[in-house]
CSV table of C-alpha atoms in Angstrom, one decimal:
chain,number,residue,atom,x,y,z
A,1,MET,CA,1.2,-45.9,-15.0
A,2,ARG,CA,-1.9,-47.7,-16.3
A,3,ARG,CA,-5.2,-46.3,-15.0
A,4,TYR,CA,-8.3,-48.6,-15.2
A,5,ARG,CA,-10.6,-45.7,-16.0
A,6,CYS,CA,-10.9,-43.2,-18.9
A,7,GLY,CA,-11.9,-40.0,-17.0
A,8,LYS,CA,-8.9,-38.0,-15.7
A,9,ILE,CA,-8.4,-36.5,-12.3
A,10,VAL,CA,-7.0,-33.0,-11.8
A,11,SER,CA,-5.5,-32.2,-8.4
A,12,THR,CA,-4.6,-28.8,-7.0
A,13,ILE,CA,-1.3,-28.7,-5.3
A,14,GLY,CA,-0.8,-26.7,-2.1
A,15,PRO,CA,0.6,-26.9,1.4
A,16,ALA,CA,-1.0,-30.3,2.1
A,17,SER,CA,0.5,-31.9,-1.0
A,18,SER,CA,3.6,-30.0,-2.3
A,19,ASP,CA,6.3,-32.2,-0.8
A,20,PRO,CA,7.9,-34.6,-3.3
A,21,GLU,CA,6.7,-37.7,-1.3
A,22,LYS,CA,3.2,-36.4,-1.2
A,23,LEU,CA,3.2,-35.6,-4.9
A,24,GLU,CA,4.3,-39.1,-5.6
A,25,GLY,CA,1.6,-40.4,-3.3
A,26,LEU,CA,-1.1,-38.4,-5.1
A,27,PHE,CA,0.2,-39.7,-8.4
A,28,LEU,CA,0.0,-43.3,-7.2
A,29,LYS,CA,-3.5,-42.8,-5.9
A,30,GLY,CA,-4.7,-41.6,-9.3
A,31,VAL,CA,-3.8,-38.0,-10.2
A,32,ASP,CA,-3.3,-37.4,-13.9
A,33,VAL,CA,-3.1,-33.6,-14.0
A,34,PHE,CA,-1.3,-31.5,-11.4
A,35,ARG,CA,-2.7,-28.0,-11.0
A,36,LEU,CA,-0.4,-25.2,-9.9
A,37,ASN,CA,-2.6,-22.4,-8.5
A,38,PHE,CA,-0.8,-19.1,-9.1
A,39,SER,CA,-3.3,-17.3,-6.8
A,40,HIS,CA,-1.2,-18.7,-4.0
A,41,GLY,CA,2.5,-19.5,-3.4
A,42,VAL,CA,5.7,-18.0,-4.9
A,43,HIS,CA,7.6,-18.8,-8.0
A,44,GLU,CA,10.3,-20.7,-6.2
A,45,GLY,CA,7.7,-23.0,-4.6
A,46,HIS,CA,6.0,-23.7,-7.9
A,47,ALA,CA,9.3,-24.5,-9.6
A,48,LYS,CA,10.1,-27.1,-6.9
A,49,VAL,CA,6.7,-28.7,-7.4
A,50,TYR,CA,7.2,-28.7,-11.2
A,51,GLU,CA,10.6,-30.4,-11.0
A,52,ALA,CA,9.2,-33.0,-8.5
A,53,ILE,CA,6.4,-33.9,-10.9
A,54,ARG,CA,8.7,-34.2,-13.8
A,55,ALA,CA,10.9,-36.5,-11.7
A,56,ILE,CA,7.9,-38.7,-10.9
A,57,GLY,CA,7.3,-39.0,-14.6
A,58,LYS,CA,10.9,-40.2,-15.2
A,59,LYS,CA,10.7,-42.6,-12.3
A,60,TYR,CA,7.5,-44.3,-13.6
A,61,ASN,CA,8.2,-43.8,-17.3
A,62,CYS,CA,5.1,-41.8,-17.9
A,63,HIS,CA,4.0,-38.2,-18.6
A,64,PRO,CA,2.0,-36.5,-15.8
A,65,THR,CA,0.3,-33.3,-17.0
A,66,ILE,CA,0.9,-29.9,-15.4
A,67,LEU,CA,-1.6,-27.1,-15.6
A,68,ALA,CA,-0.8,-23.6,-14.4
A,69,ASP,CA,-3.8,-21.7,-13.3
A,70,MET,CA,-3.6,-17.9,-13.5
A,71,GLN,CA,-5.2,-15.8,-10.8
A,72,GLY,CA,-6.9,-13.3,-13.0
A,73,PRO,CA,-8.3,-10.0,-11.9
A,74,LYS,CA,-9.2,-10.3,-8.2
A,75,LEU,CA,-11.8,-7.6,-7.3
A,76,ARG,CA,-11.8,-6.7,-3.6
A,77,VAL,CA,-13.0,-3.8,-1.4
A,78,GLY,CA,-10.5,-1.9,0.8
A,79,THR,CA,-10.1,-2.0,4.6
A,80,PHE,CA,-12.2,-0.7,7.5
A,81,GLU,CA,-11.3,1.4,10.5
A,82,ASN,CA,-12.2,-1.5,12.8
A,83,ASP,CA,-11.5,-4.3,10.3
A,84,ARG,CA,-15.2,-5.2,10.2
A,85,ILE,CA,-18.7,-3.8,10.0
A,86,ILE,CA,-22.2,-5.1,10.1
A,87,LEU,CA,-24.7,-4.0,7.4
A,88,GLU,CA,-28.5,-4.5,7.7
A,89,SER,CA,-30.9,-5.1,4.9
A,90,GLY,CA,-32.3,-1.7,3.8
A,91,ASP,CA,-29.2,0.3,4.8
A,92,THR,CA,-27.6,2.7,2.4
A,93,PHE,CA,-23.9,2.5,1.6
A,94,ARG,CA,-21.3,3.9,-0.7
A,95,PHE,CA,-18.3,2.5,-2.6
A,96,ASP,CA,-15.7,5.0,-3.7
A,97,LEU,CA,-12.1,5.6,-4.8
A,98,ASP,CA,-11.1,7.2,-1.4
A,99,LYS,CA,-8.3,5.0,0.0
A,100,THR,CA,-8.9,6.0,3.6
A,101,PRO,CA,-10.3,3.1,5.8
A,102,GLY,CA,-14.0,2.6,5.6
A,103,ASN,CA,-16.8,2.6,8.1
A,104,THR,CA,-20.5,1.8,8.3
A,105,ARG,CA,-21.3,4.4,5.6
A,106,ARG,CA,-18.6,3.8,3.0
A,107,VAL,CA,-15.5,1.8,1.9
A,108,ASN,CA,-12.9,2.1,-0.8
A,109,LEU,CA,-13.5,0.1,-4.0
A,110,PRO,CA,-10.0,0.3,-5.7
A,111,HIS,CA,-11.3,-0.6,-9.2
A,112,PRO,CA,-12.4,2.4,-11.2
A,113,GLU,CA,-13.3,-0.1,-14.0
A,114,ILE,CA,-16.1,-1.4,-11.9
A,115,LEU,CA,-17.5,2.1,-11.1
A,116,GLU,CA,-17.3,3.1,-14.8
A,117,ALA,CA,-19.4,0.0,-15.8
A,118,LEU,CA,-22.1,0.4,-13.2
A,119,HIS,CA,-25.6,1.8,-13.8
A,120,VAL,CA,-28.7,2.3,-11.6
A,121,GLY,CA,-30.2,-1.1,-10.9
A,122,THR,CA,-26.9,-3.1,-11.2
A,123,THR,CA,-26.4,-5.8,-8.6
A,124,LEU,CA,-23.2,-6.0,-6.6
A,125,LEU,CA,-22.2,-9.1,-4.7
A,126,LEU,CA,-19.6,-9.3,-1.9
A,127,ASP,CA,-18.0,-12.1,0.1
A,128,ASP,CA,-18.9,-14.9,-2.3
A,129,GLY,CA,-22.4,-13.6,-2.7
A,130,LYS,CA,-23.2,-13.5,1.0
A,131,LEU,CA,-24.0,-9.8,0.8
A,132,ARG,CA,-26.1,-8.3,-2.0
A,133,PHE,CA,-26.4,-4.6,-3.0
A,134,GLU,CA,-28.4,-2.7,-5.7
A,135,VAL,CA,-26.9,0.5,-7.2
A,136,THR,CA,-29.2,3.5,-6.6
A,137,ALA,CA,-26.8,6.2,-8.0
A,138,CYS,CA,-23.4,6.2,-9.5
A,139,GLY,CA,-20.6,8.2,-11.1
A,140,LYS,CA,-17.1,7.7,-12.3
A,141,ASP,CA,-15.7,7.8,-8.7
A,142,TYR,CA,-18.6,6.4,-6.6
A,143,ALA,CA,-21.6,4.1,-6.3
A,144,ASP,CA,-24.4,4.5,-3.8
A,145,VAL,CA,-26.1,1.3,-3.0
A,146,LYS,CA,-29.0,-0.2,-1.1
A,147,VAL,CA,-28.3,-3.3,1.0
A,148,LEU,CA,-30.6,-6.1,-0.2
A,149,VAL,CA,-29.0,-8.8,1.9
A,150,GLY,CA,-26.9,-7.7,4.8
A,151,GLY,CA,-24.3,-9.3,7.2
A,152,PRO,CA,-20.7,-8.8,8.3
A,153,LEU,CA,-18.3,-7.3,5.9
A,154,SER,CA,-14.6,-7.3,6.6
A,155,ASN,CA,-11.3,-6.2,5.0
A,156,ARG,CA,-10.6,-7.0,1.4
A,157,LYS,CA,-13.6,-9.2,0.7
A,158,GLY,CA,-14.2,-10.1,-2.9
A,159,VAL,CA,-16.6,-8.3,-5.3
A,160,ASN,CA,-18.6,-9.9,-8.0
A,161,VAL,CA,-20.6,-7.9,-10.7
A,162,PRO,CA,-22.9,-10.3,-12.5
A,163,GLN,CA,-24.1,-9.5,-16.1
A,164,VAL,CA,-21.7,-6.5,-16.4
A,165,LYS,CA,-18.8,-6.4,-18.9
A,166,LEU,CA,-15.8,-5.0,-17.1
A,167,ASN,CA,-13.0,-3.4,-19.1
A,168,ILE,CA,-10.4,-5.4,-17.3
A,169,PRO,CA,-7.8,-7.7,-19.0
A,170,ILE,CA,-8.0,-11.3,-17.9
A,171,LEU,CA,-4.2,-11.4,-17.5
A,172,THR,CA,-3.2,-8.7,-15.1
A,173,GLU,CA,0.4,-7.5,-14.7
A,174,LYS,CA,0.9,-10.2,-12.0
A,175,ASP,CA,-0.6,-12.8,-14.3
A,176,GLN,CA,1.7,-11.9,-17.2
A,177,LYS,CA,4.8,-12.4,-14.9
A,178,ASP,CA,3.4,-15.7,-13.7
A,179,LEU,CA,2.5,-16.7,-17.2
A,180,GLN,CA,6.1,-16.1,-18.5
A,181,PHE,CA,7.5,-18.0,-15.5
A,182,ALA,CA,5.1,-20.9,-16.1
A,183,LEU,CA,5.9,-21.1,-19.8
A,184,ASP,CA,9.6,-21.0,-19.1
A,185,LEU,CA,9.1,-23.9,-16.7
A,186,GLY,CA,7.4,-25.9,-19.5
A,187,VAL,CA,3.9,-26.4,-18.2
A,188,ASP,CA,1.5,-28.2,-20.5
A,189,TRP,CA,-1.6,-26.1,-20.0
A,190,VAL,CA,-2.4,-22.6,-18.9
A,191,ALA,CA,-5.9,-21.8,-17.4
A,192,CYS,CA,-7.2,-18.3,-17.8
A,193,SER,CA,-9.6,-17.0,-15.1
A,194,PHE,CA,-12.7,-14.9,-15.5
A,195,VAL,CA,-12.9,-15.1,-19.3
A,196,GLN,CA,-15.7,-12.8,-20.5
A,197,THR,CA,-15.4,-12.8,-24.3
A,198,VAL,CA,-13.8,-14.7,-27.2
A,199,GLU,CA,-11.4,-11.7,-27.5
A,200,ASP,CA,-10.1,-12.5,-24.0
A,201,VAL,CA,-9.2,-16.0,-25.2
A,202,GLU,CA,-7.6,-14.8,-28.4
A,203,ASN,CA,-5.5,-12.2,-26.6
A,204,ALA,CA,-4.3,-14.9,-24.1
A,205,LYS,CA,-3.4,-17.2,-27.0
A,206,LYS,CA,-1.3,-14.5,-28.6
A,207,LEU,CA,0.7,-14.1,-25.4
A,208,ILE,CA,1.1,-17.8,-25.0
A,209,ASN,CA,2.0,-18.3,-28.7
A,210,GLY,CA,1.5,-22.0,-28.8
A,211,ARG,CA,3.9,-22.8,-25.9
A,212,ALA,CA,1.0,-24.4,-23.9
A,213,GLY,CA,-2.6,-25.2,-24.4
A,214,VAL,CA,-5.2,-22.6,-23.2
A,215,VAL,CA,-7.9,-23.6,-20.8
A,216,SER,CA,-10.7,-21.1,-20.6
A,217,LYS,CA,-12.4,-21.0,-17.2
A,218,LEU,CA,-16.1,-20.4,-17.6
A,219,GLU,CA,-17.1,-18.7,-14.3
A,220,LYS,CA,-19.1,-15.6,-15.4
A,221,PRO,CA,-22.6,-15.3,-16.9
A,222,LEU,CA,-21.2,-13.2,-19.8
A,223,ALA,CA,-18.9,-16.2,-20.7
A,224,ILE,CA,-22.0,-18.5,-20.8
A,225,LYS,CA,-23.7,-16.1,-23.2
A,226,ALA,CA,-20.7,-16.3,-25.5
A,227,MET,CA,-20.1,-19.9,-24.8
A,228,GLU,CA,-19.8,-21.3,-28.3
A,229,PRO,CA,-17.2,-18.8,-29.7
A,230,ILE,CA,-15.2,-19.0,-26.4
A,231,ILE,CA,-15.1,-22.8,-26.5
A,232,GLU,CA,-14.2,-22.9,-30.2
A,233,ALA,CA,-11.3,-20.5,-29.6
A,234,SER,CA,-10.0,-22.4,-26.6
A,235,ASP,CA,-7.9,-25.6,-26.5
A,236,ALA,CA,-9.8,-26.9,-23.4
A,237,VAL,CA,-12.5,-25.6,-21.0
A,238,MET,CA,-13.0,-25.6,-17.2
A,239,ILE,CA,-16.5,-25.3,-15.8
A,240,ALA,CA,-15.5,-23.3,-12.7
A,241,ARG,CA,-18.6,-23.7,-10.7
A,242,GLY,CA,-17.5,-21.6,-7.7
A,243,ASP,CA,-17.7,-18.0,-9.0
A,244,LEU,CA,-20.3,-19.2,-11.6
A,245,GLY,CA,-22.5,-20.3,-8.7
A,246,VAL,CA,-22.0,-16.9,-7.0
A,247,GLU,CA,-23.0,-14.8,-10.0
A,248,MET,CA,-25.9,-16.9,-11.1
A,249,ASP,CA,-28.8,-18.6,-9.2
A,250,PRO,CA,-27.5,-22.0,-8.1
A,251,GLU,CA,-30.2,-24.0,-9.8
A,252,GLU,CA,-29.0,-22.6,-13.2
A,253,VAL,CA,-25.5,-24.2,-12.9
A,254,PRO,CA,-26.3,-27.9,-13.5
A,255,PRO,CA,-28.0,-27.3,-16.9
A,256,ILE,CA,-25.2,-25.0,-17.9
A,257,GLN,CA,-22.7,-27.7,-16.9
A,258,ARG,CA,-24.4,-30.1,-19.2
A,259,ARG,CA,-24.6,-27.6,-22.1
A,260,VAL,CA,-21.0,-26.8,-21.8
A,261,ILE,CA,-19.9,-30.5,-21.8
A,262,ASN,CA,-22.1,-31.2,-24.8
A,263,THR,CA,-20.7,-28.2,-26.7
A,264,CYS,CA,-17.1,-29.3,-25.9
A,265,HIS,CA,-17.9,-32.8,-27.2
A,266,ARG,CA,-19.3,-31.4,-30.4
A,267,MET,CA,-16.3,-29.1,-31.0
A,268,GLY,CA,-13.7,-31.5,-29.7
A,269,ARG,CA,-12.4,-29.7,-26.7
A,270,PRO,CA,-11.4,-31.4,-23.4
A,271,VAL,CA,-13.6,-30.3,-20.5
A,272,ILE,CA,-12.9,-30.2,-16.8
A,273,VAL,CA,-15.7,-30.0,-14.1
A,274,ALA,CA,-14.3,-28.2,-11.1
A,275,THR,CA,-15.0,-26.7,-7.7
A,276,GLN,CA,-16.5,-28.3,-4.5
A,277,MET,CA,-16.7,-31.8,-5.9
A,278,LEU,CA,-15.6,-33.4,-2.6
A,279,GLU,CA,-15.7,-30.3,-0.5
A,280,SER,CA,-16.5,-32.0,2.8
A,281,MET,CA,-13.2,-34.0,2.5
A,282,ILE,CA,-11.3,-30.9,3.3
A,283,SER,CA,-12.0,-31.9,6.9
A,284,SER,CA,-13.6,-35.3,6.7
A,285,PRO,CA,-12.0,-38.6,5.6
A,286,SER,CA,-15.1,-39.6,3.7
A,287,PRO,CA,-17.4,-37.6,1.3
A,288,THR,CA,-21.1,-37.1,1.4
A,289,ARG,CA,-23.3,-39.2,-0.9
A,290,ALA,CA,-24.4,-36.0,-2.7
A,291,GLU,CA,-20.7,-35.2,-3.5
A,292,ILE,CA,-20.2,-38.7,-4.9
A,293,SER,CA,-23.4,-38.2,-7.0
A,294,ASP,CA,-21.9,-34.9,-8.3
A,295,VAL,CA,-18.8,-36.6,-9.5
A,296,ALA,CA,-20.9,-39.4,-11.0
A,297,THR,CA,-23.0,-36.8,-12.9
A,298,ALA,CA,-19.9,-35.3,-14.4
A,299,VAL,CA,-18.8,-38.7,-15.6
A,300,TYR,CA,-22.2,-39.7,-16.9
A,301,SER,CA,-22.3,-36.4,-18.8
A,302,GLY,CA,-18.9,-37.2,-20.4
A,303,ALA,CA,-16.5,-34.8,-18.8
A,304,ASP,CA,-12.9,-35.5,-19.6
A,305,ALA,CA,-11.7,-34.7,-16.1
A,306,THR,CA,-13.0,-33.9,-12.6
A,307,MET,CA,-11.0,-31.6,-10.3
A,308,LEU,CA,-10.1,-31.4,-6.7
A,309,SER,CA,-9.3,-27.9,-5.3
A,310,ALA,CA,-8.9,-27.3,-1.6
A,311,GLU,CA,-9.5,-31.0,-1.0
A,312,SER,CA,-6.0,-31.8,-2.2
A,313,ALA,CA,-4.3,-28.4,-1.8
A,314,SER,CA,-5.0,-27.6,1.9
A,315,GLY,CA,-7.3,-30.4,3.1
A,316,GLN,CA,-6.6,-32.9,5.8
A,317,TYR,CA,-7.2,-35.9,3.6
A,318,PRO,CA,-5.7,-35.3,0.1
A,319,PHE,CA,-4.9,-39.0,-0.6
A,320,GLU,CA,-8.3,-40.2,0.5
A,321,ALA,CA,-10.0,-37.5,-1.7
A,322,VAL,CA,-8.0,-38.6,-4.8
A,323,SER,CA,-8.6,-42.3,-4.1
A,324,ILE,CA,-12.4,-42.0,-3.7
A,325,MET,CA,-12.7,-39.8,-6.8
A,326,SER,CA,-10.7,-42.3,-8.8
A,327,ARG,CA,-12.8,-45.2,-7.6
A,328,THR,CA,-16.0,-43.3,-8.3
A,329,VAL,CA,-15.0,-42.5,-11.9
A,330,ALA,CA,-14.0,-46.1,-12.6
A,331,HIS,CA,-17.2,-47.5,-11.1
A,332,VAL,CA,-19.5,-45.2,-13.0
A,333,GLU,CA,-17.6,-45.9,-16.3
A,334,SER,CA,-18.3,-49.6,-15.7
A,335,ASP,CA,-22.0,-49.0,-15.9
A,336,PRO,CA,-23.2,-49.9,-19.4
A,337,TYR,CA,-25.7,-47.0,-19.3
A,338,CYS,CA,-22.7,-44.6,-19.0
A,339,GLN,CA,-21.4,-45.6,-22.5
A,340,ARG,CA,-24.9,-45.4,-24.0
A,341,ARG,CA,-25.3,-41.9,-22.6
A,342,LEU,CA,-22.0,-40.8,-24.1
A,343,GLU,CA,-22.9,-42.1,-27.6
A,344,ASP,CA,-25.2,-39.3,-28.6
A,345,ASP,CA,-25.1,-36.8,-31.5
A,346,THR,CA,-22.4,-34.7,-29.9
A,347,GLN,CA,-19.9,-37.5,-30.7
A,348,LEU,CA,-20.8,-37.9,-34.4
A,349,PRO,CA,-17.6,-37.7,-36.5
A,350,GLN,CA,-17.1,-34.5,-38.4
A,351,ARG,CA,-16.1,-34.2,-42.1
A,352,THR,CA,-12.3,-34.4,-41.6
A,353,THR,CA,-9.8,-37.2,-42.5
A,354,ILE,CA,-8.8,-37.8,-38.9
A,355,ASP,CA,-12.5,-38.0,-37.8
A,356,ALA,CA,-13.1,-40.5,-40.5
A,357,ILE,CA,-10.3,-42.8,-39.6
A,358,SER,CA,-11.0,-42.3,-35.9
A,359,ALA,CA,-14.6,-43.4,-36.4
A,360,ALA,CA,-13.3,-46.4,-38.4
A,361,ALA,CA,-10.9,-47.3,-35.6
A,362,LYS,CA,-13.7,-47.1,-33.0
A,363,ASP,CA,-15.9,-49.4,-35.1
A,364,ALA,CA,-13.1,-51.8,-35.8
A,365,ALA,CA,-12.3,-52.0,-32.1
A,366,GLU,CA,-15.9,-52.7,-31.1
A,367,TYR,CA,-16.5,-55.4,-33.7
A,368,SER,CA,-13.2,-57.1,-33.2
A,369,CYS,CA,-13.4,-56.9,-29.4
A,370,ALA,CA,-10.1,-55.1,-29.3
A,371,THR,CA,-8.6,-54.2,-25.9
A,372,ALA,CA,-6.9,-50.9,-27.1
A,373,ILE,CA,-6.6,-48.5,-29.9
A,374,VAL,CA,-3.0,-47.6,-30.6
A,375,LEU,CA,-2.8,-44.1,-32.1
A,376,PHE,CA,0.5,-43.1,-33.8
A,377,THR,CA,0.6,-39.3,-34.1
A,378,ASP,CA,2.7,-36.2,-33.3
A,379,ASN,CA,-0.4,-34.0,-33.7
A,380,PHE,CA,-2.3,-33.1,-30.5
A,381,GLU,CA,-5.4,-32.3,-32.6
A,382,SER,CA,-5.5,-35.8,-33.8
A,383,VAL,CA,-5.6,-37.1,-30.2
A,384,VAL,CA,-8.6,-34.8,-29.5
A,385,ARG,CA,-10.5,-35.8,-32.6
A,386,CYS,CA,-10.0,-39.5,-31.7
A,387,THR,CA,-11.0,-39.3,-28.1
A,388,ARG,CA,-14.0,-37.0,-28.6
A,389,LEU,CA,-15.7,-40.1,-30.2
A,390,ARG,CA,-15.4,-41.8,-26.8
A,391,PRO,CA,-14.3,-45.3,-27.8
A,392,ARG,CA,-15.1,-47.9,-25.2
A,393,ILE,CA,-11.5,-48.9,-24.8
A,394,PRO,CA,-8.3,-47.0,-23.9
A,395,VAL,CA,-6.4,-45.0,-26.6
A,396,VAL,CA,-2.7,-45.7,-26.3
A,397,LEU,CA,-1.0,-42.7,-27.8
A,398,VAL,CA,2.4,-43.3,-29.3
A,399,THR,CA,4.3,-40.1,-30.1
A,400,SER,CA,7.8,-38.9,-30.7
A,401,SER,CA,6.8,-35.6,-29.0
A,402,VAL,CA,7.2,-35.4,-25.2
A,403,ARG,CA,5.1,-32.3,-25.3
A,404,VAL,CA,2.2,-34.0,-27.0
A,405,ALA,CA,2.5,-37.0,-24.6
A,406,SER,CA,2.3,-34.8,-21.5
A,407,LYS,CA,-0.4,-32.5,-22.9
A,408,SER,CA,-2.6,-35.4,-23.7
A,409,GLY,CA,-2.9,-36.4,-20.1
A,410,LEU,CA,-6.0,-34.2,-19.9
A,411,CYS,CA,-7.9,-36.1,-22.6
A,412,TYR,CA,-10.4,-38.8,-21.9
A,413,GLY,CA,-9.1,-42.3,-22.1
A,414,VAL,CA,-5.6,-41.5,-23.4
A,415,TYR,CA,-2.4,-43.2,-22.1
A,416,ALA,CA,0.7,-41.6,-23.7
A,417,VAL,CA,3.9,-43.4,-24.6
A,418,HIS,CA,6.9,-41.5,-25.9
A,419,GLU,CA,8.9,-43.4,-28.5
A,420,ASN,CA,11.5,-42.5,-31.0
A,421,ILE,CA,10.8,-45.3,-33.4
A,422,PHE,CA,9.7,-42.8,-35.9
A,423,GLU,CA,13.4,-41.9,-36.6
A,424,ASN,CA,13.8,-45.3,-38.2
A,425,LYS,CA,14.1,-44.7,-42.0
A,426,GLU,CA,12.5,-48.1,-42.6
A,427,PHE,CA,9.5,-47.2,-40.6
A,428,ASP,CA,6.4,-48.6,-42.3
A,429,THR,CA,3.2,-50.3,-41.4
A,430,SER,CA,4.8,-53.6,-40.4
A,431,VAL,CA,7.2,-51.8,-38.1
A,432,MET,CA,4.3,-49.8,-36.7
A,433,SER,CA,2.3,-53.0,-36.1
A,434,LYS,CA,5.2,-54.7,-34.3
A,435,ALA,CA,5.8,-51.6,-32.2
A,436,ALA,CA,2.1,-51.3,-31.3
A,437,LYS,CA,2.1,-55.0,-30.1
A,438,ASP,CA,5.2,-54.5,-28.1
A,439,ILE,CA,3.9,-51.4,-26.4
A,440,VAL,CA,0.5,-52.7,-25.4
A,441,LYS,CA,2.1,-55.9,-23.9
A,442,GLU,CA,4.7,-53.8,-22.0
A,443,HIS,CA,2.1,-51.5,-20.6
A,444,LYS,CA,-0.4,-54.2,-19.9
A,445,PHE,CA,-3.2,-53.2,-22.3
A,446,ALA,CA,-3.2,-56.5,-24.1
A,447,LYS,CA,-1.9,-60.1,-23.9
A,448,VAL,CA,-1.2,-62.8,-26.4
A,449,GLY,CA,-4.4,-63.6,-28.3
A,450,ASP,CA,-6.0,-60.2,-27.9
A,451,ASN,CA,-6.8,-57.9,-30.8
A,452,ILE,CA,-5.7,-54.3,-30.9
A,453,VAL,CA,-6.5,-51.6,-33.5
A,454,VAL,CA,-3.6,-49.6,-34.9
A,455,LEU,CA,-4.6,-46.1,-36.1
A,456,ASN,CA,-1.9,-44.4,-38.2
A,457,ASP,CA,-1.9,-40.7,-38.4
A,458,LEU,CA,1.8,-40.4,-38.9
A,459,LYS,CA,2.7,-41.6,-42.4
A,460,GLY,CA,-0.5,-41.4,-44.4
A,461,HIS,CA,-3.7,-42.5,-42.7
A,462,SER,CA,-4.7,-46.1,-42.1
A,463,VAL,CA,-6.6,-48.4,-39.7
A,464,GLU,CA,-5.5,-52.0,-39.0
A,465,ILE,CA,-6.6,-54.8,-36.7
A,466,CYS,CA,-3.7,-56.8,-35.3
A,467,GLN,CA,-3.7,-59.9,-33.1
A,468,LEU,CA,-1.0,-60.4,-30.6
C-alpha cells in the first residue's frame, strides 16, 4: 500500500492489537514494521500474529516487515517477606545470593555476574532508576550498599548497573529458544537487547547466520562508548531510549540520539528511534505537544523509523497513536527545511559502484523532476546504499526476492514490489524500462507524462531517465 511519507512506523504488537482485524487496522492506519516483543507472550501467540501479518501482505499485495525483539538478560532482585519494603536515603542494605525472602536489611540478587563485576563506588539502580545505591563493600557473593535515593522496593524489580561491563551473554537460554522459533517462522529482522560490545553483535550474527537482519539496541552507556564498531557490525540500529535514559542522565540522551543517527547515515545502517514517543496515548486519545515535537525531531534528524511500544501493544488508543504518528512524519517531511537538514556530509556517497550510480540516480531524479526512482536489485545492501543518500522522492524497489522486499520495509522511502520478470531470458534495459513504467503506474507513483529514473543494479549498472 502506497504511503505518502518516507519515514517508517514500527508498531509493537500486544493484547491491544494482536487480533487479525486489529492488525489489519494498524496496517491501514500506517504501520510498516510489526514488532513481536518476545519479552511477553508465548510462541503460539506470536505464530498467530506472524501468520495474520503475512495474510495482510497477500491481501494487499505488499510486504509488511516483521521484527522479532529478543528479551535479553533481565536483571531483577528476588522477593521480600512482605512483598515490599521502604528504604530511606542514608540506609545501609545488602544484596546477596541467599534465596530466602528479603527484608529491610537485605534481598537476594540472583545474578552472580553482577556481584563479580562490582567494586566500591559502583552505582546500582533499581526500579527503572527510581532507587539509587552506592556500593560500600563487596565480595563474590554479596554487595553492601548505601541508599542514595530511597523509596518503596517490591518483588522482582529490575536492576541496572551503569558503566559496568557484565559478563552476561545478550542472548540468554530463553532468547536462543525464542530466536530459533522466530527464525523458523521467517521474521525479517531480529533485535538484540542490551548490546554492550561489538563482540555481542558478532556472536548474535553467527547464531542468526544470515537468516534475518540484526538490529542492535543501543540502551547501555557501554554501547555508546563502542558506538561506531557496534553500528558497523550491525545491519540496523535501534536507539532504545528507555533503559538508556535510566542508566544515563536524561539530558545526555538527545545529543546521543543525534550522534547515533548521523553515524548510521554515514555507515549506511537503518536507524529506529524508540521508547515513549507518544507515551501519553497509552491512556489518552491525543498526544502532548512535546511528544509530537519528539517525533518531529527524529524525522528532522533523519531517522528511518519511529516506534510505538506500549501505545500500540497495550494502550487504549493504538489506531489513533499510529494515525497521529503517520500524519506527523508526513507533515514534517513536507517542510523544505527537513530535506535541507538531511543533505549534510553524512549522506555523501562513498567510493563504491552502487554509491556512484545511486548518487547519479538521485541527481537525475532531481534535475528531471522525476516522481520516483525505480531500483532493480536482489541485493539488500544496494537498497541501503541508495536510501542512505535520502533522495527527495520514493524509491520503488523491484526485486525477485520476497525476503529482500519484506526486509526493506524498514528503510527510509522504500516501497517494495516483488516481480519475477527477471526470469525472462530476454530481460534487457528495454524490458526493464517497460516494467518500471508499468509498476509505477499500477502503484500510483507516476502518471502519463511524468519522468521516472530507472536504477539498474541487476544486470550491470546503469541509470536511465524514462518518461511515461
